[in-house]
Coordinates of C-alpha atoms in Angstrom, one line a residue:
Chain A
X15 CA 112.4 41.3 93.1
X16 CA 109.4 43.7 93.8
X17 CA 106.6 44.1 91.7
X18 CA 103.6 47.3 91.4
X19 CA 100.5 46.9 91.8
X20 CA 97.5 49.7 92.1
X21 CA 94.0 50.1 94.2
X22 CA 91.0 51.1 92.7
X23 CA 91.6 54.2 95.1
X24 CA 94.6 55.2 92.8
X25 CA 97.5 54.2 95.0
X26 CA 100.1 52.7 94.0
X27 CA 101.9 49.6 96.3
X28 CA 105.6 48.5 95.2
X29 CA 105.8 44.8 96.6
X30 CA 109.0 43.2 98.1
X31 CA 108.6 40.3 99.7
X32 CA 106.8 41.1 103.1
X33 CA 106.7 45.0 102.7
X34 CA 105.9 47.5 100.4
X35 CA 106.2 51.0 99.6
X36 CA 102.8 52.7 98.8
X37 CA 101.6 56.6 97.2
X38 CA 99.5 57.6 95.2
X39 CA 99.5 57.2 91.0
X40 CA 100.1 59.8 88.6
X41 CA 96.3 60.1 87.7
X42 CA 95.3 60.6 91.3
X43 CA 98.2 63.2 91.7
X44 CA 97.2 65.6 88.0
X45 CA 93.1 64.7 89.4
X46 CA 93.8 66.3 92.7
X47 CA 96.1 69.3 91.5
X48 CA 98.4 71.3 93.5
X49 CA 99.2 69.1 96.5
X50 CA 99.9 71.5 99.7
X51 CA 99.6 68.8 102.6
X52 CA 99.9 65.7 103.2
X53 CA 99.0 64.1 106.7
X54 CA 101.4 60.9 107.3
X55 CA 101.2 58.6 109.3
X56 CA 103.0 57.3 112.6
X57 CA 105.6 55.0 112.4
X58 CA 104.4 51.9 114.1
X59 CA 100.7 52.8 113.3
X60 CA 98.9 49.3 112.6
X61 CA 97.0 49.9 109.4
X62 CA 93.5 48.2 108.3
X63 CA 93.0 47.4 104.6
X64 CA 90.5 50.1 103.2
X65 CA 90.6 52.1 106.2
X66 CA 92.4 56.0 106.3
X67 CA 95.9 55.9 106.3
X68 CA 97.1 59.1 105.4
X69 CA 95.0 62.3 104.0
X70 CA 96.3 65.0 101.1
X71 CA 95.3 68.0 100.7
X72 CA 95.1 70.2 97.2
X73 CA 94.7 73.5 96.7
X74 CA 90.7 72.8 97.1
X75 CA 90.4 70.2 99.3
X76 CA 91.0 67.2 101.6
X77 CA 90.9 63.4 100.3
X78 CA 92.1 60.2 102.2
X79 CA 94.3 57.6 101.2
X80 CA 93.3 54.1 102.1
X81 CA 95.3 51.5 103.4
X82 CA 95.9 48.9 101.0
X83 CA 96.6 45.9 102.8
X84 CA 96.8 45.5 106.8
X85 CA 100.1 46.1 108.2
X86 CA 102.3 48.6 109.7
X87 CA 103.8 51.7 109.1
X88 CA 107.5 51.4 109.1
X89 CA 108.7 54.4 107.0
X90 CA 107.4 57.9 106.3
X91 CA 108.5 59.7 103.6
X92 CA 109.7 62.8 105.5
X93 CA 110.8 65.0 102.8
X94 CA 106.5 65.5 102.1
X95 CA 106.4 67.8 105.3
X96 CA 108.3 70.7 103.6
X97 CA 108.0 70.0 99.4
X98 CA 104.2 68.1 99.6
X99 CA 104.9 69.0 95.8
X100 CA 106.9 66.6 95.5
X101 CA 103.6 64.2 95.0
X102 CA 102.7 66.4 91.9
X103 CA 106.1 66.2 90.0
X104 CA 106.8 62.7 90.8
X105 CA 103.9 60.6 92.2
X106 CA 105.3 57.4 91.6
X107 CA 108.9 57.6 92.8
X108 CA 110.1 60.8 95.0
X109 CA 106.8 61.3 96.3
X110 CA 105.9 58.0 97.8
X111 CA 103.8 57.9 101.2
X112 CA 105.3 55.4 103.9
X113 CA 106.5 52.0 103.8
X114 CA 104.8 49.3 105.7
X115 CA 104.8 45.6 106.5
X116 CA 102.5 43.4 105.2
X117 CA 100.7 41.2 107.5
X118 CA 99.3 39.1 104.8
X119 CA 101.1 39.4 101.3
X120 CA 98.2 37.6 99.5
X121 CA 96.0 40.7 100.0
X122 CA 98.2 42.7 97.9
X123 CA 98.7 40.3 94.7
X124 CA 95.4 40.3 94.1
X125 CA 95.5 44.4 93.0
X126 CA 95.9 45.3 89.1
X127 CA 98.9 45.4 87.3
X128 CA 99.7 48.5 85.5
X129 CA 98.3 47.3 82.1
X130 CA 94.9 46.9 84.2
X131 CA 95.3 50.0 86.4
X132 CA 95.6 52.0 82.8
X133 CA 92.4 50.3 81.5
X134 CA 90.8 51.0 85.3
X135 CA 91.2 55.0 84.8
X136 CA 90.6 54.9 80.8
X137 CA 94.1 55.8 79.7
Chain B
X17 CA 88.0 61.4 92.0
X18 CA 85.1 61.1 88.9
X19 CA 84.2 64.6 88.3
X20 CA 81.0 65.7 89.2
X21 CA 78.1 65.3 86.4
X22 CA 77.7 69.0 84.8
X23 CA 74.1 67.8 82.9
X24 CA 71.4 70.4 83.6
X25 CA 74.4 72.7 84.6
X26 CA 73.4 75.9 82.5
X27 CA 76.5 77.3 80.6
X28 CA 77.4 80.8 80.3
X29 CA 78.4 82.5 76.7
X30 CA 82.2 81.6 76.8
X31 CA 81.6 78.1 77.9
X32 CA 82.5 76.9 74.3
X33 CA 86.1 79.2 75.1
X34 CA 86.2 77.1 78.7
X35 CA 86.1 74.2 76.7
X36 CA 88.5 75.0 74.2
X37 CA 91.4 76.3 76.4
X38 CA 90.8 73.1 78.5
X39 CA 89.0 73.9 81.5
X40 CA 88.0 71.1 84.0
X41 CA 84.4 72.2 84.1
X42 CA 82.2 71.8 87.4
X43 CA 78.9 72.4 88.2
X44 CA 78.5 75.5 90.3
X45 CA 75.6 77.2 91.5
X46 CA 73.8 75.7 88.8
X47 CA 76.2 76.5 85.8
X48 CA 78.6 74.9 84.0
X49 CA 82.2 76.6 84.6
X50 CA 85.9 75.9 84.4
X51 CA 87.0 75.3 88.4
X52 CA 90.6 75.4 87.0
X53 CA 92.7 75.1 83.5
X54 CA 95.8 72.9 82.4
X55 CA 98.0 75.3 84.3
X56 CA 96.2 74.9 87.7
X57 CA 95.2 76.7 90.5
X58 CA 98.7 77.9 91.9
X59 CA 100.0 78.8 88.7
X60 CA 96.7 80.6 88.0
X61 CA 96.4 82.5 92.0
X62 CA 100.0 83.4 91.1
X63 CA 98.9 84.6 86.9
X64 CA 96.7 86.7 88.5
X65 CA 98.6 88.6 91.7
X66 CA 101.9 89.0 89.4
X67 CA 100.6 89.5 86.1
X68 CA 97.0 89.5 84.9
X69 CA 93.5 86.7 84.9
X70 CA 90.5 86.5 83.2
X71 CA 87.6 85.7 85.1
X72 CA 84.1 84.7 83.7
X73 CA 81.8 85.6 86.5
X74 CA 78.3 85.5 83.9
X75 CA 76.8 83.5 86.7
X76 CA 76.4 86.5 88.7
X77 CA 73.2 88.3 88.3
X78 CA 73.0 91.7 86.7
X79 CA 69.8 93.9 87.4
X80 CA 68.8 97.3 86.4
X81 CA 66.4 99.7 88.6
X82 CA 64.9 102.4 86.8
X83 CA 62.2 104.7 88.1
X84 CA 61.6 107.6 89.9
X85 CA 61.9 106.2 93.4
X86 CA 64.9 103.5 92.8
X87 CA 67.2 105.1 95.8
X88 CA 64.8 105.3 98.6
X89 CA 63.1 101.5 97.4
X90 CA 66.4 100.0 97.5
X91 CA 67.9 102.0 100.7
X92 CA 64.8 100.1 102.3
X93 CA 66.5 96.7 102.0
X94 CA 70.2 98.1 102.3
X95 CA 71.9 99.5 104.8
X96 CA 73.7 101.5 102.0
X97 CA 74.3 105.2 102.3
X98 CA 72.9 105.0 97.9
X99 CA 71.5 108.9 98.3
X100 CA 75.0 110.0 98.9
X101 CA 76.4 107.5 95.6
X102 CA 77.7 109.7 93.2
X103 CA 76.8 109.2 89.5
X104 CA 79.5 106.7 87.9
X105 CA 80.8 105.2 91.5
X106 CA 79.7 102.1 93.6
X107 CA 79.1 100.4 96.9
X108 CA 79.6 97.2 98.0
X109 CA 76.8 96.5 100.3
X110 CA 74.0 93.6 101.2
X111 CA 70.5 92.9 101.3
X112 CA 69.2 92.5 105.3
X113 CA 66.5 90.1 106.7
X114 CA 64.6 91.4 109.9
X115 CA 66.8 89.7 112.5
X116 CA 70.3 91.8 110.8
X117 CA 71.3 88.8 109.1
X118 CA 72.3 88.9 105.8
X119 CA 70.5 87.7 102.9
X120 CA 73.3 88.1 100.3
X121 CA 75.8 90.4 99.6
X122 CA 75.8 92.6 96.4
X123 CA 77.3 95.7 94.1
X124 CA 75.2 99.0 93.6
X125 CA 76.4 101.5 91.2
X126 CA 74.6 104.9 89.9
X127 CA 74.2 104.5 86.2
X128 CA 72.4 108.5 86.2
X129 CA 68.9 107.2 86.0
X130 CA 69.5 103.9 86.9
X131 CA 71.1 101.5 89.4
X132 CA 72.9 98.8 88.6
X133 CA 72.9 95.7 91.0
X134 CA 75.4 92.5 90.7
X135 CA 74.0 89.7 92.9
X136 CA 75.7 86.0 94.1
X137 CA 74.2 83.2 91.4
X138 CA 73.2 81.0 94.0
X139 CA 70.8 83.8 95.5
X140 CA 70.0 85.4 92.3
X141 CA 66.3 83.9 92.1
X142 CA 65.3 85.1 96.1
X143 CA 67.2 88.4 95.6
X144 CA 65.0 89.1 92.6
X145 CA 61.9 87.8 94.2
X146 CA 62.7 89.8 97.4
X147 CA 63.2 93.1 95.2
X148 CA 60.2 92.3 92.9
X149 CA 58.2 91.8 96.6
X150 CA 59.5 94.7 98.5
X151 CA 60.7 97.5 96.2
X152 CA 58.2 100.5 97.1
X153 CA 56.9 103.1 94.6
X154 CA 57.8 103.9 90.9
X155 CA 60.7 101.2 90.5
X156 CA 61.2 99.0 87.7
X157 CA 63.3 95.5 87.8
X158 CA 64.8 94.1 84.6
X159 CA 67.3 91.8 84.7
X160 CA 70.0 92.0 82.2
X161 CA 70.3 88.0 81.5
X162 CA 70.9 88.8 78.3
X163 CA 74.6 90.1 79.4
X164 CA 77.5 88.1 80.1
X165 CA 80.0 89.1 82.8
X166 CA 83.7 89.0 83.4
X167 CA 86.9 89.9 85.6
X168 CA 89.9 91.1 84.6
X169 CA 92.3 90.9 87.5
X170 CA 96.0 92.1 88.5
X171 CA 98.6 94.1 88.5
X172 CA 98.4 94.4 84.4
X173 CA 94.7 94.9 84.3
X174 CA 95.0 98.5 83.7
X175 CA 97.9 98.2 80.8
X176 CA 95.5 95.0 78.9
X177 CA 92.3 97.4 79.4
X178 CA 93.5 100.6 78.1
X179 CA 94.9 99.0 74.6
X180 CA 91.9 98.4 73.8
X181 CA 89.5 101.0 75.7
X182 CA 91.8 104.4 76.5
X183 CA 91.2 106.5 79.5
X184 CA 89.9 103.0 81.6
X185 CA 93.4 103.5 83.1
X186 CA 92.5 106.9 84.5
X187 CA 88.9 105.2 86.7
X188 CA 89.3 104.7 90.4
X189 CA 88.8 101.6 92.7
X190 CA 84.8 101.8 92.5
X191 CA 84.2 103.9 89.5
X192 CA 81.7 101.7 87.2
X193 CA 80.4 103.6 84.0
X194 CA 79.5 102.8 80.7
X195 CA 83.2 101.9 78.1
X196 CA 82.9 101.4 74.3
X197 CA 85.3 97.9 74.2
X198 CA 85.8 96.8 70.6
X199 CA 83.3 99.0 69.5
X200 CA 80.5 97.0 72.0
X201 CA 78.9 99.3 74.7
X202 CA 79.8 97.5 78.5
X203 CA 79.8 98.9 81.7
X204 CA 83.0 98.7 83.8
X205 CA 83.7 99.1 87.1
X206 CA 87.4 99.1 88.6
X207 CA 86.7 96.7 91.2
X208 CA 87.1 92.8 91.5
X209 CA 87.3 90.1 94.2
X210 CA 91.2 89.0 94.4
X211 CA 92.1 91.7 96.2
X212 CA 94.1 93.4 92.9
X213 CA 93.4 95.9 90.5
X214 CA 91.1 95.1 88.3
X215 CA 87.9 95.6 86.1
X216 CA 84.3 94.0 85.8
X217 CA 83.1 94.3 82.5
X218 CA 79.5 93.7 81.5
X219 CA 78.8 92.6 77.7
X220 CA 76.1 92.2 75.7
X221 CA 75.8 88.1 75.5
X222 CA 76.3 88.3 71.9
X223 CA 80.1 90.1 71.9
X224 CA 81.2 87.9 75.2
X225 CA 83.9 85.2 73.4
X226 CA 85.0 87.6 71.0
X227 CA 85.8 89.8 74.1
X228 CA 87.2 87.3 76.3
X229 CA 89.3 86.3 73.2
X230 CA 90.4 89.3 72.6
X231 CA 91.7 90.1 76.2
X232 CA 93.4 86.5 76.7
X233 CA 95.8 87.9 73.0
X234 CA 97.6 89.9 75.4
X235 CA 100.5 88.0 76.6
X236 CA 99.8 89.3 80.5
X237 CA 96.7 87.9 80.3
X238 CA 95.6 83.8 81.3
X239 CA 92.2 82.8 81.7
X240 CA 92.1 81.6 85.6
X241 CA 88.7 79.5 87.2
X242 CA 86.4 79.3 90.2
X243 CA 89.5 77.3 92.5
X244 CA 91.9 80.3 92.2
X245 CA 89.3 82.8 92.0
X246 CA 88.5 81.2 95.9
X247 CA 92.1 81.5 97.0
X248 CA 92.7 84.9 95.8
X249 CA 89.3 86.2 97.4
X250 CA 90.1 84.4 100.6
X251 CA 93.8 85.5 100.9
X252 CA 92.1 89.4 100.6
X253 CA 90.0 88.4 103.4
X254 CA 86.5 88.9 101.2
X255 CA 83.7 86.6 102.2
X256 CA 81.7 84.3 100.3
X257 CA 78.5 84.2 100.9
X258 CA 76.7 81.1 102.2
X259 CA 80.1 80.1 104.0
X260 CA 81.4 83.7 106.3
X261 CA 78.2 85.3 105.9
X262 CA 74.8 83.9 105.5
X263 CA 71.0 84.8 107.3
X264 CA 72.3 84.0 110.5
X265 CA 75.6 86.5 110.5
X266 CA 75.4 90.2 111.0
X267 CA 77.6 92.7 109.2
X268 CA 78.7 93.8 113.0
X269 CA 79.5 90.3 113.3
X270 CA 80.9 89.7 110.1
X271 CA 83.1 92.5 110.2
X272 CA 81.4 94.9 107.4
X273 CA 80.5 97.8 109.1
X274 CA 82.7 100.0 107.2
X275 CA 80.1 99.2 104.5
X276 CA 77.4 100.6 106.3
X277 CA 77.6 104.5 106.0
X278 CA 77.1 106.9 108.6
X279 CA 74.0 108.4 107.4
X280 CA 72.5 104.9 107.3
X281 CA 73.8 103.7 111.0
X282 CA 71.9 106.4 112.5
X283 CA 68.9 106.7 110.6
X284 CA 68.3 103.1 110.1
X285 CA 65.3 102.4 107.7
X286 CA 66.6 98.8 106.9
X287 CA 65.3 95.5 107.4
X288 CA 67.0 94.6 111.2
X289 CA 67.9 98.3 112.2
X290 CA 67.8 98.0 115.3
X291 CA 70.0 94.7 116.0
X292 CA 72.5 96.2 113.7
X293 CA 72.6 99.4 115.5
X294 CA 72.2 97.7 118.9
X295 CA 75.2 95.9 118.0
X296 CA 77.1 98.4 116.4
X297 CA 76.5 100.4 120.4
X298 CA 77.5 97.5 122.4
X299 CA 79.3 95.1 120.1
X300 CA 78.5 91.7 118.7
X301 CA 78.9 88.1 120.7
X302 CA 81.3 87.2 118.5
X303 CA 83.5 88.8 114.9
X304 CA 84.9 87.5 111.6
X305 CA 88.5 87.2 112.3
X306 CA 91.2 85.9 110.2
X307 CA 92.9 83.0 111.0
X308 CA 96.4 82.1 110.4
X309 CA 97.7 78.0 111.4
X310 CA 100.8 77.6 112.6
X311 CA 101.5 74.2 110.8
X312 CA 101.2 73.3 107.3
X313 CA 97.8 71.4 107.6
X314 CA 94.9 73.8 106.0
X315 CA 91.6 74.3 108.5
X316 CA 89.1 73.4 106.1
X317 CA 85.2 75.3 106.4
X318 CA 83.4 73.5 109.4
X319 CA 86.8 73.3 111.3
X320 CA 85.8 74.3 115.2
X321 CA 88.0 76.1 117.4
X322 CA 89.1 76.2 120.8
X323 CA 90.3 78.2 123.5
X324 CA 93.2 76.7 125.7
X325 CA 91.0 75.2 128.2
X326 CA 89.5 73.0 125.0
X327 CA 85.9 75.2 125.1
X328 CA 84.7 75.6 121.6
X329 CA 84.9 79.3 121.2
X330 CA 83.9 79.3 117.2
X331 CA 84.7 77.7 113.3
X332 CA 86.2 78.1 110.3
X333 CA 84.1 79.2 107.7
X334 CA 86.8 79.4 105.2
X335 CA 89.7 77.8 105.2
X336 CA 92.7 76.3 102.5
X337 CA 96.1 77.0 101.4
X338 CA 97.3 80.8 100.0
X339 CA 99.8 80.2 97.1
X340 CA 100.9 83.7 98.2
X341 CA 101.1 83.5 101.7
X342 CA 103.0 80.6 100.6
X343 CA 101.0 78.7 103.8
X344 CA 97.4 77.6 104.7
X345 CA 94.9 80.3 106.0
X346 CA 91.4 80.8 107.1
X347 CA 88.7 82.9 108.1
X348 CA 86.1 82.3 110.6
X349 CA 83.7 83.7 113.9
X350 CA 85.0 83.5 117.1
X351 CA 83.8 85.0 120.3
X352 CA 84.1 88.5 120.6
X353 CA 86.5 88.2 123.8
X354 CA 89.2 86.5 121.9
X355 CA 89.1 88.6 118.4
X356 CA 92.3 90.3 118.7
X357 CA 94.9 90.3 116.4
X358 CA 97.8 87.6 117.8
X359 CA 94.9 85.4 120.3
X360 CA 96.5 81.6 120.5
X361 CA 93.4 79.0 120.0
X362 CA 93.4 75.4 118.5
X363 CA 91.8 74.0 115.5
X364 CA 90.5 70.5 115.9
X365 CA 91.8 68.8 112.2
X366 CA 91.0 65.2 112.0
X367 CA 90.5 64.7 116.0
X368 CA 94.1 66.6 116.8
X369 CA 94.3 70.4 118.4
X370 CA 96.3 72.4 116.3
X371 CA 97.6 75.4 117.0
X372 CA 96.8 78.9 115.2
X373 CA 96.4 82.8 116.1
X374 CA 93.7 85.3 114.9
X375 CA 95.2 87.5 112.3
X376 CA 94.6 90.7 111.1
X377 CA 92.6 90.5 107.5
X378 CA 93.4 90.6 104.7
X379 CA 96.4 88.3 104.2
X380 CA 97.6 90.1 101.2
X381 CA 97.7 93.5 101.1
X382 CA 94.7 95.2 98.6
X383 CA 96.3 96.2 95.5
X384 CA 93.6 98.9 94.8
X385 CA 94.2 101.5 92.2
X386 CA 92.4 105.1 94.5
X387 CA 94.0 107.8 92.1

């Protein structure tokens, strides 16, 4: 059973079990505009809660995507190298980022929920 | 992701319009302006090279010299050929400190007994100061603040324009003269920054939104902001001052000699003459070169470049993605040695060397209407 959870940096992290699939939410993706880039990361790379773990890149400009949790990439989402659109028309499902493991689950159950992600941007 | 805080911003006369049509309003250069609408910025760059955009530019700064000795005062700060400007046309051209660099970049038309001058906002203030300083002789500075400003852009422009002023269809690229629109006196010029066909029109304050209105009925038309107004400019390889050209560029190294006549590049009489000339004899250290990435990762401003033994040879000055080109480009300086067209160097994004070659500007062909 997973369950989705978001950062105050607008990403959203679907839970299962011991890894999650992460991007970024629908608010960050119509805030940024046209997405034309976005940097993934390795496979394999061991990421650090809070610190870069892959950039996009509108139209205007450049903005990082933190890691939510510590872990390790094991899953990009490939098709984002040729339609980086993809994160515009559907943030939350075809355009997710990479999969990784978590190396501590607990850090991730204490993100909001969606009904306090929605409050958190003001919907 | 907040948006930036617009209080103090000053707004131009459509910013009510802005407002109304939904546009994501930033503060730039000290006014309040639309950066984009609900469309966006692609869907706006794209408006404006296939169809037709409506650009409100009333942060630029519009000034009138009158006065028996306007041409010669002002050729003393240009490098402008403005004796030779014919009555009813313009020149792009820019104002030039002591050491060639360039102190901002500007339009110059011949009204008859007047020029008329439109300057960057950001540099409006010093450009004024630095006219009302240095101007010599019978000249007299007013500047037209009470005049709003705007762009209509495209491959439509002409078609929009002439419904409701006849004959604008018939002015060349660089013709600016005075059009009754609406029954309002303005004074267009066929000229823009995108690169397309296109018109400035200059309004009283007063008859600016029923204008801009008025314009935006026509079903070619979409009002477009400052973020495609950047991509279109930078895909037709203009520059931008205060990023490719600034006090410490010259226009030998920035690539704008072309706007520096011939009477002018051998008789001088411009603040930094003689760099500019000595350049323009032996050639600059280093040029304004377009810049083309061979990946899909943009080279941002600030980006630095190297040659294949990893020596920084020069930087990005502009740099993002060109809905047109359909890819990311960029402009920047790189030494003189390795300015030609098809050179392989490496952009250093986020720590890694990516590849690029130096490309011939601009990006996308002008559009320009000559006659």
């Amino acid at each position: 059973m997973s369950e989705k959870r978001y950062t105050e940096d607008h990403e959203w992290v679907l839970i299962d079990g011991d890894s999650a699939v992460v991007g970024i939410s629908d608010h960050a993706q119509e805030q940024l505009g046209d997405i034309v880039f976005v940097e993934l990361p390795d496979v394999g790379k061991a990421l650090e809660k809070g610190k870069e773990a892959a950039v996009v890149e509108s139209v205007k400009a450049a903005s990082e995507i933190y890691a939510p949790a510590d872990g390790e990439v094991l899953e990009v989402n490939e098709a984002l190298n040729d339609e980086p659109a993809k994160v515009n028309s559907d943030a939350e499902g075809d355009g997710w980022f990479f999969k990784m493991k978590l190396s501590d689950p607990s850090q991730v159950a204490a993100l909001m929920d969606e009904a306090a992600y929605k409050d958190f941007v003001g919907d | 992701m907040g948006e930036p805080g617009t209080a103090g911003q000053k707004e131009t006369p459509l910013f009510t319009l802005h407002q109304e049509l939904g546009g994501k309003i930033v503060p730039f250069a000290g006014y309040a302006l639309p950066v984009q609408y609900p469309a966006g910025i692609m869907a706006e760059h794209k408006q404006t090279r296939e169809y037709a955009g409506l650009f409100d530019v009333s942060h630029m700064g519009q000034v009138k010299l009158e006065g028996a000795d306007r041409v010669a005062a002002l050729e003393a700060l240009v490098p402008a050929d403005l004796a030779g400007l014919a009555e009813g046309r313009q020149r792009y051209s820019f104002f030039t400190n002591d050491a060639g660099g360039i102190l901002d970049d500007l339009m110059i038309s011949n009204q008859g007994d007047w020029l008329f001058l439109v300057v960057n906002a950001a540099c409006k203030d010093a450009d004024i100061a630095h006219l009302k300083a240095n101007l010599k002789g019978e000249v007299t500075l007013t500047e037209l603040s009470d005049r709003a400003l705007m762009a209509l852009q495209g491959p439509k422009a002409a078609a929009v324009l002439a419904r409701l002023a006849p004959g604008v269809e018939t002015m060349r690229f660089m013709d600016c003269k005075p059009v009754e629109i609406d029954g309002t006196a303005c004074i267009v010029s066929r000229s823009g920054y995108t690169g397309e066909d296109g018109y400035e029109i200059s309004v009283p304050a007063e008859a600016a939104d029923a204008l801009a209105r008025h314009l935006l009925s026509a079903e070619e038309v979409m009002p477009i902001g400052l973020g495609a107004r950047d991509s279109l400019r930078l895909e037709a390889g203009l520059c931008l001052y205060g990023h490719d050209i600034d006090t410490t560029t010259t226009p030998v190294e920035a690539d704008l000699t072309w706007a520096i006549q011939k009477r002018r590049r051998e008789g001088g009489g411009f603040p930094g003459a003689a760099v500019v000339q000595e350049q323009l004899a032996e050639g600059a250290q280093r040029r304004r070169v377009g810049l083309l990435p061979e990946g899909r990762a943009p080279m941002r401003e600030g980006t630095v470049l190297q040659n294949d033994q990893g020596e920084v040879v020069g930087k990005v000055t502009s740099g993002g993605f060109g809905p047109t080109v359909g890819g990311p480009v960029a402009m920047g300086y790189v030494d003189s040695g390795l300015a030609a067209e098809g050179t392989a160097l490496q952009a250093v994004v986020r720590g890694k060397a990516l590849p690029c070659k130096v490309a011939a500007l601009p990006f996308v062909k002008h559009n320009y209407f000559r006659g």
